[in-house]
Coordinates of C-alpha atoms and ligand atoms in Angstrom, one line a residue:
M1 CA 72.2 83.2 117.3
S2 CA 72.1 86.5 119.2
H3 CA 70.8 89.7 117.8
F4 CA 72.6 92.3 119.9
E5 CA 73.9 95.5 118.4
Y6 CA 77.7 95.6 118.7
E7 CA 80.0 98.6 119.1
A8 CA 83.6 98.6 118.0
V9 CA 86.2 99.9 120.4
I10 CA 89.3 101.1 118.5
G11 CA 92.5 102.6 119.7
L12 CA 95.4 103.5 117.4
E13 CA 99.2 103.5 118.0
V14 CA 100.8 105.6 115.3
H15 CA 104.5 105.5 114.7
A16 CA 105.9 108.7 113.1
E17 CA 109.5 109.2 112.0
L18 CA 111.0 112.3 113.5
K19 CA 112.3 114.7 110.8
T20 CA 115.9 114.8 112.1
A21 CA 119.0 114.8 109.9
S22 CA 120.6 112.2 112.1
K23 CA 119.5 109.2 114.1
I24 CA 118.2 109.3 117.6
F25 CA 121.2 107.9 119.5
C26 CA 124.1 108.3 117.0
A27 CA 125.2 110.7 114.3
C28 CA 124.3 108.5 111.3
R29 CA 122.2 110.1 108.6
T30 CA 118.6 109.3 108.1
D31 CA 118.2 109.9 104.3
F32 CA 115.6 107.7 102.7
G33 CA 116.6 105.5 99.8
A34 CA 120.4 105.4 100.5
P35 CA 122.2 102.2 99.5
P36 CA 121.7 99.4 102.1
N37 CA 123.9 99.6 105.2
T38 CA 125.6 102.8 104.3
Q39 CA 124.1 104.8 107.1
C40 CA 125.2 102.7 110.1
C41 CA 127.8 102.8 112.9
P42 CA 128.6 100.6 115.9
I43 CA 125.9 102.3 117.9
C44 CA 122.9 101.7 115.6
M45 CA 124.3 98.3 114.7
G46 CA 124.3 97.3 118.4
L47 CA 128.0 96.4 118.6
P48 CA 129.3 95.6 122.1
G49 CA 130.4 98.6 124.1
A50 CA 128.8 101.3 121.9
L51 CA 126.9 103.9 123.9
P52 CA 123.8 105.8 122.9
R53 CA 123.6 109.6 123.1
L54 CA 120.2 111.3 122.8
N55 CA 119.6 113.6 119.8
R56 CA 118.5 116.9 121.1
H57 CA 116.6 117.8 118.0
A58 CA 114.6 114.6 118.2
V59 CA 113.5 115.6 121.7
E60 CA 112.4 119.0 120.5
L61 CA 110.3 117.5 117.7
A62 CA 108.7 115.0 120.1
I63 CA 107.8 118.0 122.4
R64 CA 106.4 119.8 119.4
A65 CA 104.1 116.8 118.8
G66 CA 103.1 116.9 122.4
L67 CA 102.3 120.6 122.4
A68 CA 100.4 120.3 119.1
L69 CA 98.3 117.5 120.6
E70 CA 97.7 119.4 123.9
C71 CA 99.6 117.0 126.0
E72 CA 101.3 117.5 129.4
I73 CA 105.1 117.4 128.8
A74 CA 106.8 115.4 131.5
Q75 CA 109.5 117.2 133.5
R76 CA 111.2 113.8 133.9
S77 CA 110.9 111.0 131.5
K78 CA 112.9 107.8 131.1
F79 CA 114.2 105.4 128.5
D80 CA 113.7 101.6 128.8
R81 CA 114.8 98.5 126.9
K82 CA 112.0 96.7 125.3
Q83 CA 113.4 93.2 124.7
Y84 CA 112.7 90.8 121.9
F85 CA 114.7 88.7 119.5
Y86 CA 114.3 89.5 115.9
P87 CA 117.0 89.9 113.2
D88 CA 115.9 93.5 112.5
L89 CA 116.8 94.5 116.0
P90 CA 120.6 94.3 116.4
K91 CA 120.8 94.9 120.2
A92 CA 118.0 92.4 120.8
Y93 CA 116.2 95.3 122.5
Q94 CA 114.6 98.5 121.3
I95 CA 115.3 101.7 123.3
S96 CA 111.8 103.0 124.0
Q97 CA 110.0 104.7 126.9
N98 CA 107.7 102.5 129.1
K99 CA 106.5 103.8 132.4
Y100 CA 107.6 107.4 132.0
P101 CA 106.8 108.7 128.6
L102 CA 107.7 112.3 127.4
C103 CA 104.1 113.4 126.8
Q104 CA 100.7 112.3 128.3
N105 CA 97.0 113.2 128.4
G106 CA 96.5 115.1 125.2
R107 CA 93.6 115.3 122.7
L108 CA 92.8 115.6 119.1
R109 CA 89.6 116.9 117.6
V110 CA 88.5 115.0 114.5
S111 CA 85.7 115.9 112.2
T112 CA 83.9 112.7 111.1
P113 CA 80.8 112.2 109.0
T114 CA 78.8 112.1 112.3
G115 CA 80.2 115.3 113.7
T116 CA 83.3 116.4 115.6
R117 CA 84.8 114.0 118.1
E118 CA 87.5 114.5 120.6
V119 CA 89.9 111.6 120.8
R120 CA 92.0 111.4 123.9
I121 CA 95.8 110.9 123.4
T122 CA 97.0 108.7 126.1
R123 CA 100.7 109.2 125.6
I124 CA 103.5 110.0 123.2
H125 CA 106.8 108.3 123.8
M126 CA 110.1 108.3 122.0
E127 CA 111.8 105.3 120.6
E128 CA 114.2 104.0 117.9
D129 CA 113.2 102.3 114.7
A130 CA 114.4 98.8 113.7
G131 CA 116.2 97.7 110.6
K132 CA 114.5 96.4 107.5
L133 CA 114.3 92.8 106.4
I134 CA 114.2 92.2 102.7
H135 CA 112.9 88.7 101.7
T136 CA 114.1 87.3 98.4
S137 CA 113.1 83.9 97.0
S138 CA 116.2 82.2 98.5
E139 CA 117.3 84.3 101.4
T140 CA 116.5 87.2 103.8
L141 CA 118.7 90.3 103.6
I142 CA 118.9 93.0 106.1
D143 CA 119.4 96.8 105.8
Y144 CA 120.3 98.6 109.1
N145 CA 119.9 102.1 107.6
R146 CA 116.6 102.6 109.4
S147 CA 117.9 101.0 112.6
G148 CA 118.1 103.8 115.2
V149 CA 116.0 106.4 113.3
G150 CA 114.0 108.4 115.8
L151 CA 110.3 107.8 116.2
I152 CA 107.5 108.9 118.3
E153 CA 104.7 106.5 119.1
I154 CA 101.3 108.3 119.6
V155 CA 98.9 106.2 121.5
S156 CA 95.2 107.1 121.4
A157 CA 92.6 106.1 124.0
P158 CA 90.1 103.5 122.6
D159 CA 87.8 106.4 121.6
L160 CA 87.2 105.5 117.9
R161 CA 84.2 103.5 116.8
S162 CA 84.5 102.8 113.1
G163 CA 86.9 102.6 110.2
E164 CA 85.8 106.0 108.9
E165 CA 86.5 107.6 112.3
A166 CA 89.9 106.0 112.4
S167 CA 90.9 107.3 109.0
A168 CA 89.6 110.7 109.8
Y169 CA 91.8 110.6 113.0
L170 CA 94.8 109.6 111.0
R171 CA 94.3 112.4 108.5
A172 CA 93.9 115.0 111.2
L173 CA 97.0 113.6 113.0
R174 CA 99.0 113.7 109.8
G175 CA 98.0 117.4 109.2
I176 CA 99.1 118.3 112.7
L177 CA 102.4 116.5 112.5
L178 CA 103.2 118.0 109.1
T179 CA 102.2 121.5 110.2
A180 CA 104.2 121.3 113.4
G181 CA 107.2 120.1 111.4
V182 CA 107.5 116.9 113.4
S183 CA 107.5 114.4 110.6
D184 CA 107.2 114.1 106.9
C185 CA 104.5 111.5 107.4
R186 CA 105.3 109.8 104.1
M187 CA 103.2 106.7 104.5
Q188 CA 104.5 105.0 101.3
E189 CA 108.1 105.4 102.7
G190 CA 107.0 104.0 106.1
S191 CA 107.6 107.2 108.0
M192 CA 104.1 107.1 109.4
R193 CA 102.4 103.7 110.1
C194 CA 99.8 102.5 112.5
D195 CA 98.8 99.6 114.7
I196 CA 95.1 99.1 115.3
N197 CA 93.7 97.7 118.5
L198 CA 90.1 96.6 118.1
S199 CA 87.5 94.8 120.1
L200 CA 83.7 94.5 120.1
R201 CA 81.2 94.8 122.9
K202 CA 77.5 94.9 123.1
K203 CA 76.2 98.5 122.8
G204 CA 75.8 100.1 126.2
E205 CA 78.3 97.8 127.9
E206 CA 81.3 99.3 129.7
S207 CA 83.7 96.4 129.9
L208 CA 85.9 95.7 126.9
G209 CA 85.9 92.5 124.8
V210 CA 89.0 90.5 123.7
R211 CA 91.0 92.6 121.3
T212 CA 93.1 91.9 118.3
E213 CA 96.0 94.0 117.1
I214 CA 96.5 94.7 113.4
K215 CA 100.1 95.7 112.8
N216 CA 101.9 98.1 110.6
V217 CA 99.1 99.4 108.4
N218 CA 100.6 102.0 106.0
S219 CA 97.7 103.8 104.4
F220 CA 94.6 105.6 105.6
A221 CA 92.4 103.6 103.1
F222 CA 93.9 100.3 104.3
A223 CA 93.3 101.2 108.0
E224 CA 89.7 101.9 107.2
K225 CA 89.3 98.6 105.2
A226 CA 91.2 96.6 107.8
I227 CA 88.9 97.9 110.6
N228 CA 85.7 97.3 108.8
Y229 CA 86.8 93.8 107.9
E230 CA 87.9 93.0 111.5
I231 CA 84.6 94.3 112.9
L232 CA 82.7 91.9 110.7
R233 CA 85.1 89.0 111.5
Q234 CA 84.8 89.4 115.2
K235 CA 81.1 89.9 115.0
E236 CA 80.6 86.6 113.1
L237 CA 82.8 84.8 115.6
I238 CA 80.8 86.1 118.6
E239 CA 77.5 85.4 117.0
A240 CA 78.6 81.9 116.1
G241 CA 79.3 81.3 119.8
E242 CA 83.1 81.2 119.3
T243 CA 85.7 83.3 121.0
V244 CA 87.8 86.1 119.6
E245 CA 91.4 85.2 120.3
S246 CA 93.9 87.7 121.5
E247 CA 96.3 87.8 118.6
T248 CA 98.3 89.9 116.2
R249 CA 97.1 90.2 112.7
R250 CA 98.1 92.0 109.6
F251 CA 96.1 93.5 106.7
D252 CA 96.5 91.8 103.4
A253 CA 95.6 94.4 100.9
S254 CA 95.3 92.0 98.0
L255 CA 92.8 89.8 99.9
G256 CA 91.1 92.9 101.5
R257 CA 91.2 91.1 104.8
T258 CA 93.2 90.7 108.0
V259 CA 95.1 87.5 108.5
R260 CA 96.6 86.0 111.6
M261 CA 100.3 86.5 112.3
R262 CA 100.9 85.2 115.8
K263 CA 99.4 84.9 119.3
K264 CA 99.7 88.1 121.2
E265 CA 102.7 88.6 123.5
R266 CA 101.7 90.0 126.8
A267 CA 103.4 93.2 127.9
E268 CA 105.6 91.4 130.4
D269 CA 107.0 89.3 127.6
Y270 CA 109.0 92.3 126.6
R271 CA 110.8 92.3 130.1
F272 CA 111.2 96.0 130.1
L273 CA 114.4 97.1 131.8
A274 CA 115.7 100.6 132.5
E275 CA 118.1 101.9 129.8
C276 CA 121.0 102.4 132.1
N277 CA 123.2 104.1 129.5
L278 CA 120.9 107.1 129.2
P279 CA 120.2 109.5 132.0
V280 CA 116.7 110.7 133.0
L281 CA 115.5 113.2 130.5
R282 CA 114.7 116.4 132.2
I283 CA 112.7 119.1 130.5
T284 CA 112.5 122.5 132.2
Q285 CA 110.2 125.5 131.6
E286 CA 113.2 127.2 130.0
D287 CA 113.5 124.3 127.6
L288 CA 109.8 124.5 126.7
E289 CA 109.4 128.2 126.2
P290 CA 111.2 128.7 122.9
I291 CA 109.5 125.6 121.5
R292 CA 106.1 126.8 122.6
A293 CA 106.9 130.2 121.1
S294 CA 107.8 128.7 117.7
M295 CA 104.7 126.6 117.3
P296 CA 102.9 127.5 114.1
E297 CA 99.2 128.1 113.6
L298 CA 97.7 124.6 113.7
P299 CA 95.1 123.2 111.3
D300 CA 92.0 123.8 113.5
A301 CA 92.8 127.4 114.0
R302 CA 93.9 127.8 110.4
R303 CA 90.6 126.3 109.1
V304 CA 88.6 128.8 111.0
R305 CA 90.7 131.7 109.8
L306 CA 90.6 130.7 106.2
C307 CA 86.8 130.5 106.3
K308 CA 86.7 134.0 107.8
E309 CA 89.4 135.6 105.8
Y310 CA 88.6 134.3 102.4
G311 CA 84.9 133.4 102.7
I312 CA 85.5 129.8 101.6
A313 CA 83.4 126.8 102.7
E314 CA 84.3 124.8 105.8
A315 CA 84.8 121.6 103.8
D316 CA 87.2 123.3 101.4
A317 CA 89.1 124.8 104.3
S318 CA 89.4 121.4 105.9
I319 CA 90.9 119.9 102.8
L320 CA 93.4 122.8 102.4
T321 CA 94.5 122.7 106.0
S322 CA 95.0 118.9 106.1
E323 CA 97.9 119.5 103.8
P324 CA 99.8 122.6 105.1
A325 CA 101.8 123.1 101.9
L326 CA 98.5 123.2 100.0
A327 CA 97.0 125.7 102.4
D328 CA 100.2 127.8 102.0
Y329 CA 99.9 127.7 98.2
Y330 CA 96.2 128.6 98.4
E331 CA 96.8 131.6 100.6
Q332 CA 99.7 132.8 98.5
S333 CA 97.5 132.7 95.4
A334 CA 94.3 134.0 97.2
K335 CA 96.1 137.1 98.3
Q336 CA 96.6 138.0 94.6
S337 CA 93.2 137.2 93.4
A338 CA 89.9 139.1 93.5
D339 CA 87.9 135.9 93.9
P340 CA 89.4 133.5 96.6
V341 CA 86.2 131.4 96.7
R342 CA 86.4 130.5 93.0
L343 CA 90.1 130.0 93.4
A344 CA 89.5 127.4 96.1
H345 CA 87.1 125.6 93.8
L346 CA 89.4 125.6 90.9
L347 CA 92.4 124.5 92.9
L348 CA 90.6 121.7 94.7
G349 CA 88.3 120.7 91.9
E350 CA 90.5 121.0 88.8
L351 CA 94.2 121.7 89.5
L352 CA 94.7 118.8 91.9
R353 CA 93.3 116.5 89.2
Y354 CA 95.8 117.6 86.6
C355 CA 98.7 117.1 88.9
E356 CA 97.6 113.8 90.5
G357 CA 96.8 115.4 93.8
D358 CA 100.2 117.0 94.1
P359 CA 100.3 120.6 93.1
F360 CA 104.0 120.7 93.7
R361 CA 104.8 118.0 91.2
S362 CA 104.3 120.5 88.3
P363 CA 104.1 123.8 90.1
V364 CA 101.9 126.5 88.7
A365 CA 103.1 129.7 90.2
A366 CA 100.5 131.0 92.7
S367 CA 100.3 134.4 90.8
R368 CA 99.4 132.7 87.5
L369 CA 96.7 130.7 89.1
A370 CA 95.3 133.9 90.6
E371 CA 95.4 135.6 87.2
L372 CA 93.5 132.7 85.6
V373 CA 90.9 132.8 88.3
D374 CA 90.4 136.5 87.8
L375 CA 90.0 136.1 84.0
L376 CA 87.3 133.6 84.8
S377 CA 85.5 135.7 87.4
E378 CA 85.5 138.9 85.4
G379 CA 83.9 136.9 82.5
S380 CA 86.8 137.3 80.1
I381 CA 87.0 133.5 79.7
N382 CA 84.5 130.8 80.5
G383 CA 84.9 127.7 82.6
T384 CA 85.8 125.4 79.6
T385 CA 88.6 127.7 78.6
A386 CA 89.8 128.0 82.2
K387 CA 90.1 124.3 82.5
R388 CA 91.9 124.0 79.2
L389 CA 94.3 126.8 80.2
L390 CA 94.8 125.3 83.6
S391 CA 96.0 121.9 82.2
R392 CA 98.4 123.8 80.0
L393 CA 99.7 125.9 83.0
T394 CA 100.9 122.7 84.6
E395 CA 103.0 122.0 81.5
S396 CA 104.7 125.3 80.8
D397 CA 105.1 128.8 82.1
F398 CA 103.0 131.6 80.5
S399 CA 100.7 134.4 81.5
P400 CA 97.0 133.2 81.2
R401 CA 95.9 136.7 80.2
E402 CA 98.4 137.0 77.4
I403 CA 97.7 133.5 76.0
A404 CA 93.9 134.1 76.2
Q405 CA 94.3 137.3 74.2
S406 CA 96.9 136.1 71.6
E407 CA 95.1 132.8 71.0
G408 CA 91.7 134.3 70.8
L409 CA 90.4 132.4 73.7
M410 CA 88.6 135.3 75.3
Q411 CA 84.9 134.6 75.8
I412 CA 82.5 135.7 73.1
R413 CA 80.0 138.1 74.6
D414 CA 79.1 140.1 71.6
R415 CA 75.4 139.7 71.1
D416 CA 75.4 140.0 67.4
A417 CA 78.2 137.5 66.9
L418 CA 76.4 135.1 69.2
R419 CA 73.1 135.5 67.4
E420 CA 74.8 134.8 64.1
M421 CA 76.2 131.5 65.5
I422 CA 72.9 130.6 67.0
R423 CA 71.2 131.0 63.7
T424 CA 73.7 128.6 62.2
V425 CA 73.1 126.1 65.0
L426 CA 69.3 126.3 64.5
A427 CA 69.5 125.9 60.8
E428 CA 71.7 122.8 61.2
S429 CA 69.7 121.2 63.9
S430 CA 66.1 121.2 62.7
K431 CA 65.4 117.9 64.5
A432 CA 66.5 119.2 67.9
V433 CA 64.6 122.5 67.3
A434 CA 61.4 120.5 66.5
D435 CA 62.0 118.3 69.6
Y436 CA 62.4 121.4 71.7
Q437 CA 59.3 123.1 70.3
S438 CA 57.4 119.9 71.2
G439 CA 58.5 120.2 74.8
K440 CA 61.7 118.1 75.0
Q441 CA 64.0 119.9 77.4
A442 CA 66.9 117.6 76.6
A443 CA 66.9 119.1 73.1
F444 CA 67.7 122.5 74.5
R445 CA 70.9 121.2 76.1
S446 CA 72.0 119.7 72.8
L447 CA 71.5 123.0 71.1
Q448 CA 73.6 124.7 73.9
G449 CA 76.2 122.0 73.2
R450 CA 76.2 122.8 69.5
L451 CA 76.7 126.5 70.2
M452 CA 79.7 125.7 72.5
A453 CA 81.1 123.5 69.8
I454 CA 80.9 126.0 66.9
S455 CA 82.2 128.8 69.1
G456 CA 85.2 126.7 69.9
G457 CA 84.1 126.6 73.6
R458 CA 84.2 130.4 73.8
A459 CA 80.6 131.4 73.9
D460 CA 79.5 133.1 77.2
P461 CA 77.2 130.3 78.5
V462 CA 74.8 132.6 80.3
L463 CA 74.4 135.1 77.5
G464 CA 74.3 132.2 75.0
E465 CA 71.4 130.6 76.8
E466 CA 69.5 133.9 76.9
L467 CA 69.9 134.5 73.2
L468 CA 69.2 130.9 72.3
L469 CA 65.9 131.1 74.2
E470 CA 65.2 134.4 72.5
L471 CA 65.8 133.1 69.0
L472 CA 63.9 129.8 69.6
S473 CA 60.8 131.7 70.8
Q474 CA 61.0 134.0 67.8
Q475 CA 61.0 130.9 65.6
A476 CA 58.1 129.4 67.5
C477 CA 56.1 132.6 66.8
K478 CA 56.9 132.6 63.1
K479 CA 56.0 128.9 62.9
G480 CA 52.8 129.7 64.8
E481 CA 51.9 132.5 62.3
R482 CA 52.4 130.1 59.4
D483 CA 50.3 127.4 61.1
V484 CA 47.3 129.8 61.5
Ligands
ZN1 ZN1 124.7 105.0 113.8
MN2 MN1 106.5 101.2 119.3

């Protein structure tokens, strides 16, 4: 058995569905969830004699992806036929781009647990999606609605080294494609999915080992798990003196491991041929200018700006910008609030939890969130009340300030009122008091908890703590006098 240190060499191929209303080579609609085979025509069904016509909007979106990923946009690119026989592919070939892709030589900066990494983007090419096979217990059905939907395939260089890095890359890529308006990136609907190429080599070596490909992984978590499993599997094979076979595998989420699908086709098995029914795609500077001019602020730049403009932490800004709609919402609300830092905490820490990570499922108007945050930062309500109000804000529309006033939720900061409550607490909790006086700190927290409870969660916690200490020390003095 050898005891080398191994390094994983990982490259990702991400397929993202272009956000066009119609398919890439015909006028059929692309709506998700339509009844099977209702969005098809002779072109996307591959009937003889039907001719493809390239969707201009699809090209624009692919160019946007290229610009967002700092690629060179080819002045001339070409379409090819990638041939294989499978029932989901009605023409028996997929129109794709082989030697002359639309975009090349880009990069994506990814922040990983071990620092920022730059991942090279080898190429982005355009292609069409295939149909969908539905396997029942007795037969296989086919839905051609997705056949001919426009895709881009984004191919990274083998620059990634771990499952964590790969999932960070995927998250960053998703944030960019969403921001640039290229794709919806709905992984659960299959509009973003990735193939993973992975091999191992001894640390310090330049040459690459035999790689396997894990196909069609449709969640970031699965990608990370699949990679970590595959690294272990290959390592065990190598250390046992066996060889890693070049093969295609898939990730079985229920088993938590990758399983073999088939031996790998070599590239020439696809017998690429030029797609003679489509002309060379020419992109001029005049085509590019308006697209370049309409590019939005991308997540990297936005993160830096959010930190500077609102004073929030880098980590919070990263989460916000990875989801452009969330960052939009934050900014809308932050502009109306006196405390954007607390707002970020409340939004990311609490609100997302009440609405299962999707603030747009049960929208809380940005202005109402700002109002709630301001009540909290000016000390009118405490954190407990804020959380309680926040969960109600997701259920119905109301003004946090009005509700806090009309329902008597405003924080109790009147010293005499608080002292009165504390006296009750101390009288009721002689055991905890005695414990505290004998030096048990935990007893103090239980007294604080009692104060919160009898104030209905409304006691100002800072003032409450101060007065609690004050009354306890007075008691200790009295007790001391008696003991003397
Ligand atoms: Zn069609
Ligand atoms: Mn592809």
